[in-house]
Amino acid sequence: MSSILHHNLIPKPVRVEPRAGEFHITAETRICAQAGLAEAQPAAEYLAGILRRLTGYPMPLEAVGEAPGPGSIFLTVQGAPPVLGAEGYRLEVAGDAVTIRANKFAGFFYGCQTLRQLLPPSEGPWQIPGLDVEDRPRFAWRGLMLDVARSFFTVEEIKNLLDLAAAIKLNRLHLHLSDDQGWRIMIESWPNLALFGGKCAAEGGRSGYFTQAEFQEIAAYAQSRAVTLVPEIDMPGHTNAALSAYPELNRSGIAPEPYRGMKVGFSTLAAEKEITYRFVADVLRELAAITPGPYLHVGGDEADSTTPEEYKLFLQRVQDIAAANGKTLIGWDEIIHGGLRPGNLVQVWRKGTQPQKAACQGARLILSPCHHAYLDMKYGPETHLGQDWAALIEVKDAYAWDPVSVYPGVSEEDVLGVEAALWTETIHNVSDLEYMLFPRLLGIAEIGWSPQEGRGWEEYRLRLAAHGPRLAAAGINFCRSPQISWREG
Ligand code: IFG
């Protein structure tokens, strides 16, 4: 089907069929949610807010018992087949009415995002071509990781990022909250982690930390955008900030200096000290208590200063602690060697990882291949930001890969989904963050959502070119990659 039929939607929906007529949004248009349907109401309110800001029309909200008359946008569970699951939707645009059919909030929310992309990004006339869309995601996990440890980002900045991520149907925000250069979340039982560890950052980066109330504010905002927040405390490596805050955590009893460089692998918790597990238990208990989602990410990467025996001992104890808090543990792919328990998740990042079923004891995989999904990598040699140790990742490199074939011996059901990662050793503000994430994040969002068959670079790059004015209208400082024939206006 030609891209014109897909109306430059990103992620590309499963099925789009044209139909006669077109729907005009006017001052009389109203948004109707099926009465008593708790799943639809918040999506209807969200849509009303978006359309009021876009069009300036009043967009009144109504709860209705049955299909409303002409001139309405109707959100209903009627006619939503179970195959849509929680995140799928049907969007029907007829000449006189629009209907979004879904089973859960997320489905309604994503139907609204598609409707929004069918409208012009900034100027009227506010008309939508007649079409029928049936859509649902390929993968359950469609994520973005933001490293707030090397350089801090504020609650407001993260809320704005959540809006941009939700608009392309990403549903996980993974916050990398601790590392050698900084500790970004208040832990009441170990206050110096944030009070002392929050003062530092990578060279040129921003310091700071979230209070627990601010973290919960981010989590709630994420939920309102159908996003699950995934907190990460990286251990046993990447722990210089914690070790510098508490001398007693160190083997020597002496705290190292705060670290502002870009090296990795030089720090480790002491796996043989009992205080280490009191620390881990307190941190994960407090973090679990303020995390509505089911996941705790414990890092586990680049523990080059931890012996394999210590690493295994540490990972066994940490898995016990995560389970005791009722959370599913996630770790970077080094945890494959730490004696992984069934039900825990492996985030695969290194090129040479062998993540086969056996190796992972059947754990499901979140794929973040550093040579396709690490968006702190430069686009090309001339990119003034970022690093290049993994690869140069142009827009096509971030798009033209398939999660099922990027690592050997992995099948579709092994893959929970994909996640882009933005490490911030060199990314210290929103403008730079946007430059590195956009437009490459759109391609990863499509990989996570759209069917593999029918997805191809030559067709995608045309849709992305047409998406340029939408990114510009949103005020996003995106990279005008020469690989794309960007449309203006
Ligand atoms: N690898 C480190 C990150 C970060 C990254 C920068 C992982 C899992 C290099 N670990 O990626 O902390 O320094 O590109």
Short mmCIF file of C-alpha atoms and ligand atoms in Angstrom, two decimals:
data_model
loop_
_atom_site.label_atom_id
_atom_site.label_comp_id
_atom_site.label_asym_id
_atom_site.label_seq_id
_atom_site.Cartn_x
_atom_site.Cartn_y
_atom_site.Cartn_z
CA MET A 1 0.00 0.00 0.00
CA SER A 2 1.47 3.36 -0.91
CA SER A 3 2.67 5.70 1.77
CA ILE A 4 0.01 8.22 0.76
CA LEU A 5 -2.53 5.70 2.04
CA HIS A 6 -0.72 5.58 5.31
CA HIS A 7 -1.01 9.33 5.52
CA ASN A 8 2.58 9.47 6.74
CA LEU A 9 1.53 7.88 10.04
CA ILE A 10 4.43 6.82 12.27
CA PRO A 11 4.33 4.08 13.55
CA LYS A 12 2.73 2.61 10.42
CA PRO A 13 -0.58 0.99 11.36
CA VAL A 14 -1.36 -2.67 10.66
CA ARG A 15 -4.19 -1.86 8.21
CA VAL A 16 -5.48 1.38 6.68
CA GLU A 17 -8.39 1.29 4.23
CA PRO A 18 -9.73 4.40 2.48
CA ARG A 19 -13.42 5.17 2.61
CA ALA A 20 -15.65 7.85 1.11
CA GLY A 21 -16.03 11.30 2.64
CA GLU A 22 -13.96 13.32 5.03
CA PHE A 23 -14.59 14.51 8.56
CA HIS A 24 -14.37 18.23 9.36
CA ILE A 25 -13.63 19.30 12.93
CA THR A 26 -15.62 22.48 13.59
CA ALA A 27 -16.72 24.64 16.50
CA GLU A 28 -19.68 22.25 16.86
CA THR A 29 -17.62 19.06 17.06
CA ARG A 30 -18.03 17.23 20.37
CA ILE A 31 -16.16 14.35 21.96
CA CYS A 32 -18.35 11.56 23.33
CA ALA A 33 -17.18 8.74 25.61
CA GLN A 34 -19.36 5.68 26.20
CA ALA A 35 -21.07 6.32 29.50
CA GLY A 36 -19.70 4.37 32.42
CA LEU A 37 -16.61 3.27 30.52
CA ALA A 38 -13.73 4.23 32.83
CA GLU A 39 -11.19 3.18 30.18
CA ALA A 40 -12.45 5.73 27.64
CA GLN A 41 -13.01 8.80 29.82
CA PRO A 42 -9.36 9.82 30.42
CA ALA A 43 -8.55 9.28 26.75
CA ALA A 44 -11.50 11.49 25.75
CA GLU A 45 -10.30 14.19 28.13
CA TYR A 46 -6.76 13.92 26.75
CA LEU A 47 -8.06 14.19 23.16
CA ALA A 48 -10.23 17.19 24.04
CA GLY A 49 -7.17 18.96 25.47
CA ILE A 50 -5.09 18.23 22.38
CA LEU A 51 -7.80 19.35 19.93
CA ARG A 52 -8.72 22.49 21.89
CA ARG A 53 -5.08 23.60 21.86
CA LEU A 54 -4.70 22.70 18.18
CA THR A 55 -7.94 24.12 16.75
CA GLY A 56 -9.11 26.67 19.33
CA TYR A 57 -12.57 25.06 19.24
CA PRO A 58 -14.47 24.30 22.51
CA MET A 59 -14.57 20.50 21.91
CA PRO A 60 -17.19 19.78 24.62
CA LEU A 61 -17.01 16.40 26.34
CA GLU A 62 -20.13 14.22 26.78
CA ALA A 63 -20.86 10.78 28.25
CA VAL A 64 -23.35 8.99 25.98
CA GLY A 65 -25.33 5.77 26.23
CA GLU A 66 -25.27 4.97 22.53
CA ALA A 67 -23.65 6.14 19.31
CA PRO A 68 -24.00 9.94 19.18
CA GLY A 69 -25.22 11.77 16.06
CA PRO A 70 -23.20 13.49 13.31
CA GLY A 71 -20.37 15.83 14.21
CA SER A 72 -19.07 13.66 17.03
CA ILE A 73 -15.88 11.79 17.92
CA PHE A 74 -17.08 8.70 19.80
CA LEU A 75 -14.94 6.48 22.04
CA THR A 76 -16.55 3.12 22.71
CA VAL A 77 -15.80 -0.48 23.58
CA GLN A 78 -18.65 -1.56 21.25
CA GLY A 79 -17.29 -3.43 18.24
CA ALA A 80 -13.77 -3.67 19.65
CA PRO A 81 -12.66 -7.28 19.02
CA PRO A 82 -10.58 -9.03 21.73
CA VAL A 83 -7.75 -9.45 19.18
CA LEU A 84 -7.01 -5.75 19.68
CA GLY A 85 -5.80 -6.56 23.20
CA ALA A 86 -5.14 -3.69 25.61
CA GLU A 87 -3.24 -1.40 23.22
CA GLY A 88 -4.99 -2.00 19.88
CA TYR A 89 -7.79 0.13 18.44
CA ARG A 90 -10.08 0.65 15.49
CA LEU A 91 -10.38 4.18 14.10
CA GLU A 92 -13.29 4.83 11.73
CA VAL A 93 -13.41 8.22 10.01
CA ALA A 94 -16.69 8.71 8.15
CA GLY A 95 -17.99 11.92 6.59
CA ASP A 96 -20.22 12.72 9.57
CA ALA A 97 -18.56 11.04 12.57
CA VAL A 98 -15.36 9.54 13.94
CA THR A 99 -15.38 6.39 16.09
CA ILE A 100 -12.52 4.97 18.13
CA ARG A 101 -13.17 1.42 19.33
CA ALA A 102 -10.86 -0.16 21.94
CA ASN A 103 -10.84 -2.39 25.00
CA LYS A 104 -8.57 -0.48 27.38
CA PHE A 105 -7.32 3.05 28.05
CA ALA A 106 -4.10 2.44 26.13
CA GLY A 107 -6.03 1.44 22.99
CA PHE A 108 -8.21 4.56 23.16
CA PHE A 109 -5.11 6.67 23.85
CA TYR A 110 -3.30 5.29 20.79
CA GLY A 111 -6.38 5.74 18.61
CA CYS A 112 -6.30 9.40 19.68
CA GLN A 113 -2.61 9.65 18.76
CA THR A 114 -3.33 8.33 15.27
CA LEU A 115 -6.26 10.73 14.89
CA ARG A 116 -3.95 13.57 15.89
CA GLN A 117 -1.42 12.59 13.21
CA LEU A 118 -4.20 12.59 10.58
CA LEU A 119 -4.79 16.29 11.27
CA PRO A 120 -2.43 19.01 10.00
CA PRO A 121 0.30 19.75 12.56
CA SER A 122 -0.47 23.43 13.04
CA GLU A 123 -2.77 25.06 10.43
CA GLY A 124 -6.35 24.27 9.47
CA PRO A 125 -8.56 23.34 7.73
CA TRP A 126 -9.10 20.66 10.36
CA GLN A 127 -10.26 17.87 8.09
CA ILE A 128 -9.50 14.16 8.16
CA PRO A 129 -9.78 11.93 5.06
CA GLY A 130 -12.28 9.09 5.30
CA LEU A 131 -10.55 5.88 6.32
CA ASP A 132 -10.73 2.78 8.51
CA VAL A 133 -7.71 1.86 10.62
CA GLU A 134 -7.24 -1.37 12.52
CA ASP A 135 -4.04 -1.34 14.55
CA ARG A 136 -2.21 -3.05 17.39
CA PRO A 137 1.44 -3.37 18.44
CA ARG A 138 3.86 -6.11 17.39
CA PHE A 139 5.80 -5.92 20.68
CA ALA A 140 4.61 -5.25 24.23
CA TRP A 141 7.75 -3.34 25.24
CA ARG A 142 8.46 -0.14 23.28
CA GLY A 143 10.84 1.88 25.41
CA LEU A 144 13.16 4.81 25.81
CA MET A 145 15.93 4.85 28.42
CA LEU A 146 17.08 8.26 29.66
CA ASP A 147 20.32 8.41 31.67
CA VAL A 148 19.64 11.13 34.28
CA ALA A 149 22.74 10.11 36.27
CA ARG A 150 25.49 11.49 34.02
CA SER A 151 23.43 14.63 33.54
CA PHE A 152 20.18 15.46 35.35
CA PHE A 153 16.87 16.34 33.64
CA THR A 154 14.01 18.01 35.52
CA VAL A 155 10.48 16.75 36.18
CA GLU A 156 9.07 19.21 33.62
CA GLU A 157 11.61 18.18 30.98
CA ILE A 158 10.77 14.52 31.54
CA LYS A 159 7.02 15.20 31.34
CA ASN A 160 7.54 16.92 27.97
CA LEU A 161 9.65 13.97 26.80
CA LEU A 162 6.84 11.62 27.89
CA ASP A 163 4.41 13.54 25.67
CA LEU A 164 6.73 13.19 22.67
CA ALA A 165 7.30 9.47 23.38
CA ALA A 166 3.57 8.77 23.85
CA ALA A 167 2.77 10.50 20.54
CA ILE A 168 4.71 7.73 18.73
CA LYS A 169 3.16 5.00 20.94
CA LEU A 170 6.20 4.23 23.13
CA ASN A 171 4.99 2.74 26.42
CA ARG A 172 8.07 2.41 28.67
CA LEU A 173 10.29 5.14 30.14
CA HIS A 174 13.38 3.63 31.79
CA LEU A 175 15.19 6.16 34.02
CA HIS A 176 18.86 5.34 34.71
CA LEU A 177 18.88 6.91 38.19
CA SER A 178 22.37 6.12 39.50
CA ASP A 179 25.90 5.76 38.19
CA ASP A 180 29.50 6.69 38.95
CA GLN A 181 28.85 10.38 38.34
CA GLY A 182 25.58 10.89 40.23
CA TRP A 183 22.70 9.53 42.35
CA ARG A 184 19.32 11.02 41.35
CA ILE A 185 16.63 9.66 43.71
CA MET A 186 16.17 10.41 47.43
CA ILE A 187 16.37 7.25 49.56
CA GLU A 188 15.17 8.32 53.04
CA SER A 189 17.12 5.61 54.89
CA TRP A 190 20.37 6.59 53.08
CA PRO A 191 19.87 10.37 52.53
CA ASN A 192 23.46 11.16 51.53
CA LEU A 193 23.01 9.15 48.33
CA ALA A 194 20.97 12.05 46.95
CA LEU A 195 22.21 14.88 49.21
CA PHE A 196 25.85 14.14 48.39
CA GLY A 197 25.62 11.94 45.28
CA GLY A 198 23.12 14.33 43.72
CA LYS A 199 25.60 17.20 43.75
CA CYS A 200 27.86 15.66 41.11
CA ALA A 201 27.53 15.01 37.37
CA ALA A 202 29.66 14.14 34.35
CA GLU A 203 31.89 17.02 33.19
CA GLY A 204 29.57 19.76 31.90
CA GLY A 205 26.48 17.88 33.00
CA ARG A 206 23.73 19.04 35.38
CA SER A 207 23.48 17.89 39.00
CA GLY A 208 20.28 17.39 41.00
CA TYR A 209 17.98 14.66 42.25
CA PHE A 210 14.27 13.73 42.46
CA THR A 211 12.50 13.75 45.78
CA GLN A 212 10.27 10.71 46.18
CA ALA A 213 7.24 12.94 45.60
CA GLU A 214 8.75 14.20 42.32
CA PHE A 215 9.48 10.62 41.23
CA GLN A 216 5.85 9.69 41.94
CA GLU A 217 4.72 12.76 39.99
CA ILE A 218 6.71 11.50 36.98
CA ALA A 219 5.27 7.99 37.42
CA ALA A 220 1.71 9.32 37.54
CA TYR A 221 2.23 11.51 34.50
CA ALA A 222 3.71 8.54 32.64
CA GLN A 223 0.65 6.44 33.49
CA SER A 224 -1.63 9.18 32.16
CA ARG A 225 0.25 8.79 28.84
CA ALA A 226 -0.03 4.96 28.85
CA VAL A 227 3.66 4.73 29.77
CA THR A 228 5.08 2.50 32.53
CA LEU A 229 8.02 4.01 34.44
CA VAL A 230 10.99 1.66 34.90
CA PRO A 231 13.55 2.83 37.51
CA GLU A 232 17.15 1.58 37.36
CA ILE A 233 19.69 1.47 40.18
CA ASP A 234 22.86 0.21 38.50
CA MET A 235 24.80 -2.34 40.61
CA PRO A 236 27.34 -3.71 41.54
CA GLY A 237 29.37 -1.63 39.05
CA HIS A 238 28.68 2.00 38.15
CA THR A 239 28.44 2.79 41.89
CA ASN A 240 31.06 5.48 42.57
CA ALA A 241 28.39 8.04 43.55
CA ALA A 242 26.99 5.71 46.26
CA LEU A 243 30.48 4.67 47.42
CA SER A 244 31.57 8.33 47.66
CA ALA A 245 28.47 9.12 49.76
CA TYR A 246 29.01 6.35 52.34
CA PRO A 247 32.57 5.33 53.37
CA GLU A 248 31.18 2.27 55.15
CA LEU A 249 30.08 0.80 51.81
CA ASN A 250 33.71 0.61 50.69
CA ARG A 251 36.02 -2.36 51.33
CA SER A 252 38.66 0.07 52.55
CA GLY A 253 36.21 2.08 54.67
CA ILE A 254 37.40 5.12 52.74
CA ALA A 255 35.07 6.91 50.31
CA PRO A 256 36.42 7.62 46.81
CA GLU A 257 36.29 11.15 45.42
CA PRO A 258 33.21 12.10 43.33
CA TYR A 259 33.84 11.22 39.65
CA ARG A 260 33.10 13.48 36.65
CA GLY A 261 34.87 11.59 33.88
CA MET A 262 33.64 9.23 31.17
CA LYS A 263 35.35 5.97 32.15
CA VAL A 264 33.33 2.89 33.15
CA GLY A 265 34.06 -0.36 35.01
CA PHE A 266 36.24 0.98 37.85
CA SER A 267 33.75 0.84 40.74
CA THR A 268 32.07 -2.03 42.59
CA LEU A 269 30.01 -2.67 45.70
CA ALA A 270 31.65 -5.11 48.12
CA ALA A 271 29.79 -8.40 47.56
CA GLU A 272 31.29 -9.93 50.71
CA LYS A 273 30.09 -7.19 53.11
CA GLU A 274 26.66 -7.58 54.77
CA ILE A 275 26.16 -3.81 54.76
CA THR A 276 26.03 -4.03 50.96
CA TYR A 277 22.81 -6.08 51.14
CA ARG A 278 21.29 -3.83 53.80
CA PHE A 279 21.99 -0.96 51.39
CA VAL A 280 20.48 -2.82 48.40
CA ALA A 281 17.46 -3.97 50.42
CA ASP A 282 16.74 -0.45 51.72
CA VAL A 283 17.19 1.16 48.30
CA LEU A 284 15.03 -1.37 46.41
CA ARG A 285 12.37 -1.39 49.14
CA GLU A 286 11.97 2.39 49.03
CA LEU A 287 12.13 2.48 45.23
CA ALA A 288 9.60 -0.35 44.86
CA ALA A 289 7.22 1.48 47.21
CA ILE A 290 7.10 4.57 44.94
CA THR A 291 7.06 2.67 41.63
CA PRO A 292 3.52 1.78 40.42
CA GLY A 293 4.87 -0.44 37.62
CA PRO A 294 5.99 -4.07 38.07
CA TYR A 295 9.68 -3.58 37.11
CA LEU A 296 12.93 -2.83 38.95
CA HIS A 297 16.06 -2.55 36.80
CA VAL A 298 19.26 -3.36 38.74
CA GLY A 299 21.79 -2.67 35.99
CA GLY A 300 24.56 -5.29 36.34
CA ASP A 301 26.58 -3.93 33.42
CA GLU A 302 30.37 -3.45 33.11
CA ALA A 303 31.18 -4.82 36.58
CA ASP A 304 34.82 -5.06 35.54
CA SER A 305 36.05 -4.57 39.12
CA THR A 306 33.85 -7.37 40.49
CA THR A 307 35.15 -10.97 40.26
CA PRO A 308 32.83 -13.49 38.53
CA GLU A 309 32.25 -15.25 41.88
CA GLU A 310 31.40 -11.99 43.64
CA TYR A 311 29.15 -11.01 40.73
CA LYS A 312 27.18 -14.28 40.94
CA LEU A 313 26.87 -14.01 44.74
CA PHE A 314 25.69 -10.41 44.43
CA LEU A 315 23.15 -11.15 41.67
CA GLN A 316 21.66 -14.05 43.65
CA ARG A 317 21.07 -11.81 46.66
CA VAL A 318 19.70 -8.97 44.53
CA GLN A 319 17.25 -11.27 42.76
CA ASP A 320 16.00 -12.42 46.18
CA ILE A 321 15.53 -8.79 47.25
CA ALA A 322 13.72 -7.77 44.05
CA ALA A 323 11.40 -10.80 44.36
CA ALA A 324 10.78 -9.99 48.05
CA ASN A 325 9.47 -6.61 46.87
CA GLY A 326 7.16 -8.26 44.36
CA LYS A 327 8.88 -6.77 41.35
CA THR A 328 10.17 -8.26 38.10
CA LEU A 329 13.93 -7.75 37.89
CA ILE A 330 15.57 -6.44 34.74
CA GLY A 331 19.31 -6.35 34.10
CA TRP A 332 21.70 -5.51 31.26
CA ASP A 333 22.85 -8.60 29.40
CA GLU A 334 25.82 -9.32 31.66
CA ILE A 335 23.31 -10.71 34.16
CA ILE A 336 23.03 -13.77 31.90
CA HIS A 337 26.23 -14.82 33.72
CA GLY A 338 24.83 -14.10 37.16
CA GLY A 339 22.48 -17.04 37.48
CA LEU A 340 19.28 -15.54 36.09
CA ARG A 341 15.97 -16.64 37.64
CA PRO A 342 12.93 -17.45 35.40
CA GLY A 343 10.60 -14.49 34.87
CA ASN A 344 13.36 -11.88 35.05
CA LEU A 345 14.16 -9.87 31.92
CA VAL A 346 17.43 -9.34 30.04
CA GLN A 347 18.15 -6.04 28.30
CA VAL A 348 20.52 -6.97 25.46
CA TRP A 349 22.93 -4.19 24.45
CA ARG A 350 26.32 -5.56 23.41
CA LYS A 351 26.99 -6.59 19.80
CA GLY A 352 28.46 -9.97 20.62
CA THR A 353 25.92 -11.15 23.20
CA GLN A 354 24.60 -14.69 22.71
CA PRO A 355 21.09 -14.21 24.16
CA GLN A 356 19.72 -17.60 23.18
CA LYS A 357 17.01 -19.19 25.25
CA ALA A 358 19.41 -21.53 27.02
CA ALA A 359 21.79 -18.73 27.91
CA CYS A 360 18.94 -16.70 29.35
CA GLN A 361 17.18 -19.63 31.02
CA GLY A 362 14.10 -18.65 29.00
CA ALA A 363 14.15 -15.03 30.15
CA ARG A 364 12.44 -12.70 27.67
CA LEU A 365 14.54 -10.08 25.93
CA ILE A 366 14.39 -6.29 25.67
CA LEU A 367 16.61 -5.45 22.70
CA SER A 368 18.76 -2.30 22.80
CA PRO A 369 21.56 -3.22 20.37
CA CYS A 370 24.22 -0.52 20.86
CA HIS A 371 24.91 -0.35 17.11
CA HIS A 372 21.27 0.48 16.26
CA ALA A 373 19.50 1.78 19.39
CA TYR A 374 22.13 3.71 21.37
CA LEU A 375 21.08 7.22 20.38
CA ASP A 376 24.03 8.84 22.16
CA MET A 377 25.99 7.56 19.16
CA LYS A 378 26.82 10.20 16.54
CA TYR A 379 24.76 10.25 13.32
CA GLY A 380 28.00 10.68 11.40
CA PRO A 381 31.60 11.83 11.93
CA GLU A 382 30.53 15.47 11.82
CA THR A 383 27.91 15.20 14.60
CA HIS A 384 29.04 17.65 17.28
CA LEU A 385 27.45 15.64 20.14
CA GLY A 386 27.63 12.05 21.34
CA GLN A 387 30.11 9.20 21.13
CA ASP A 388 31.09 6.70 18.43
CA TRP A 389 32.50 3.68 20.30
CA ALA A 390 29.59 1.40 19.25
CA ALA A 391 28.88 2.72 15.74
CA LEU A 392 27.90 5.76 13.77
CA ILE A 393 24.09 5.54 13.70
CA GLU A 394 22.42 7.46 10.90
CA VAL A 395 18.62 7.54 10.58
CA LYS A 396 18.66 4.42 8.39
CA ASP A 397 20.88 2.45 10.83
CA ALA A 398 18.39 3.13 13.62
CA TYR A 399 15.51 1.96 11.43
CA ALA A 400 16.67 -0.82 9.11
CA TRP A 401 16.97 -3.71 11.57
CA ASP A 402 14.66 -6.46 12.75
CA PRO A 403 14.64 -7.45 16.45
CA VAL A 404 14.28 -11.11 15.50
CA SER A 405 17.41 -11.24 13.36
CA VAL A 406 19.79 -8.74 15.00
CA TYR A 407 21.08 -11.52 17.33
CA PRO A 408 21.45 -15.20 16.37
CA GLY A 409 19.06 -17.86 17.65
CA VAL A 410 16.35 -15.45 18.84
CA SER A 411 12.69 -16.06 17.97
CA GLU A 412 9.73 -13.66 17.95
CA GLU A 413 8.34 -15.01 21.23
CA ASP A 414 11.73 -14.52 22.98
CA VAL A 415 11.51 -10.78 22.28
CA LEU A 416 9.45 -8.69 24.70
CA GLY A 417 10.33 -5.59 22.69
CA VAL A 418 12.84 -2.86 21.93
CA GLU A 419 14.24 0.14 23.77
CA ALA A 420 16.27 3.11 22.60
CA ALA A 421 18.93 4.34 25.05
CA LEU A 422 20.16 7.90 25.51
CA TRP A 423 23.30 8.00 27.67
CA THR A 424 24.14 11.54 28.72
CA GLU A 425 27.88 11.85 29.25
CA THR A 426 27.81 14.41 26.41
CA ILE A 427 24.09 15.32 26.30
CA HIS A 428 23.40 17.99 28.92
CA ASN A 429 20.19 19.81 27.90
CA VAL A 430 16.84 19.33 26.13
CA SER A 431 17.98 20.85 22.85
CA ASP A 432 20.84 18.34 22.57
CA LEU A 433 18.58 15.51 23.77
CA GLU A 434 16.06 16.29 21.02
CA TYR A 435 18.79 16.47 18.38
CA MET A 436 19.98 12.97 19.26
CA LEU A 437 16.55 11.40 19.77
CA PHE A 438 14.76 12.92 16.79
CA PRO A 439 14.19 11.63 14.22
CA ARG A 440 15.93 8.32 15.07
CA LEU A 441 13.50 7.53 17.94
CA LEU A 442 10.57 7.49 15.50
CA GLY A 443 12.20 4.62 13.62
CA ILE A 444 12.66 2.59 16.80
CA ALA A 445 9.07 3.30 17.82
CA GLU A 446 7.96 1.91 14.43
CA ILE A 447 10.13 -1.20 14.88
CA GLY A 448 8.42 -1.77 18.24
CA TRP A 449 4.88 -1.21 16.97
CA SER A 450 4.52 -2.06 13.26
CA PRO A 451 4.54 -5.47 11.52
CA GLN A 452 7.92 -6.40 10.07
CA GLU A 453 6.39 -7.40 6.75
CA GLY A 454 5.67 -4.33 4.65
CA ARG A 455 8.06 -2.23 6.72
CA GLY A 456 10.94 -0.93 4.61
CA TRP A 457 13.42 1.95 4.53
CA GLU A 458 12.53 3.30 1.06
CA GLU A 459 8.86 3.66 2.04
CA TYR A 460 9.54 4.81 5.64
CA ARG A 461 11.87 7.61 4.61
CA LEU A 462 9.01 9.18 2.57
CA ARG A 463 6.69 9.13 5.57
CA LEU A 464 9.44 10.53 7.78
CA ALA A 465 10.07 13.36 5.31
CA ALA A 466 6.39 14.29 5.53
CA HIS A 467 6.63 14.12 9.33
CA GLY A 468 9.22 16.90 9.39
CA PRO A 469 6.67 19.75 9.62
CA ARG A 470 5.05 17.92 12.54
CA LEU A 471 8.37 17.80 14.42
CA ALA A 472 9.02 21.44 13.56
CA ALA A 473 5.52 22.48 14.71
CA ALA A 474 6.19 20.74 18.01
CA GLY A 475 9.32 22.90 18.37
CA ILE A 476 11.59 19.86 18.40
CA ASN A 477 15.27 20.52 17.62
CA PHE A 478 15.53 17.48 15.34
CA CYS A 479 18.52 16.53 13.19
CA ARG A 480 17.81 17.32 9.50
CA SER A 481 19.66 14.22 8.35
CA PRO A 482 20.70 14.38 4.66
CA GLN A 483 19.26 10.86 4.28
CA ILE A 484 15.76 12.38 4.32
CA SER A 485 14.24 14.77 1.74
CA TRP A 486 12.64 16.86 4.47
CA ARG A 487 9.44 18.65 3.49
CA GLU A 488 9.03 22.18 4.74
CA GLY A 489 5.84 23.82 5.98
N1 IFG B 1 27.99 1.63 28.15
C1 IFG B 1 27.54 1.82 29.53
C2 IFG B 1 26.72 3.07 29.79
C3 IFG B 1 27.23 4.28 29.01
C4 IFG B 1 27.34 3.92 27.54
C5 IFG B 1 27.67 5.15 26.71
C6 IFG B 1 25.71 0.24 29.06
C7 IFG B 1 24.76 -0.82 29.56
C8 IFG B 1 28.38 2.83 27.38
N2 IFG B 1 26.69 0.66 29.91
O1 IFG B 1 25.56 0.70 27.95
O2 IFG B 1 26.76 3.38 31.17
O3 IFG B 1 28.45 4.76 29.52
O4 IFG B 1 27.46 4.91 25.32
#
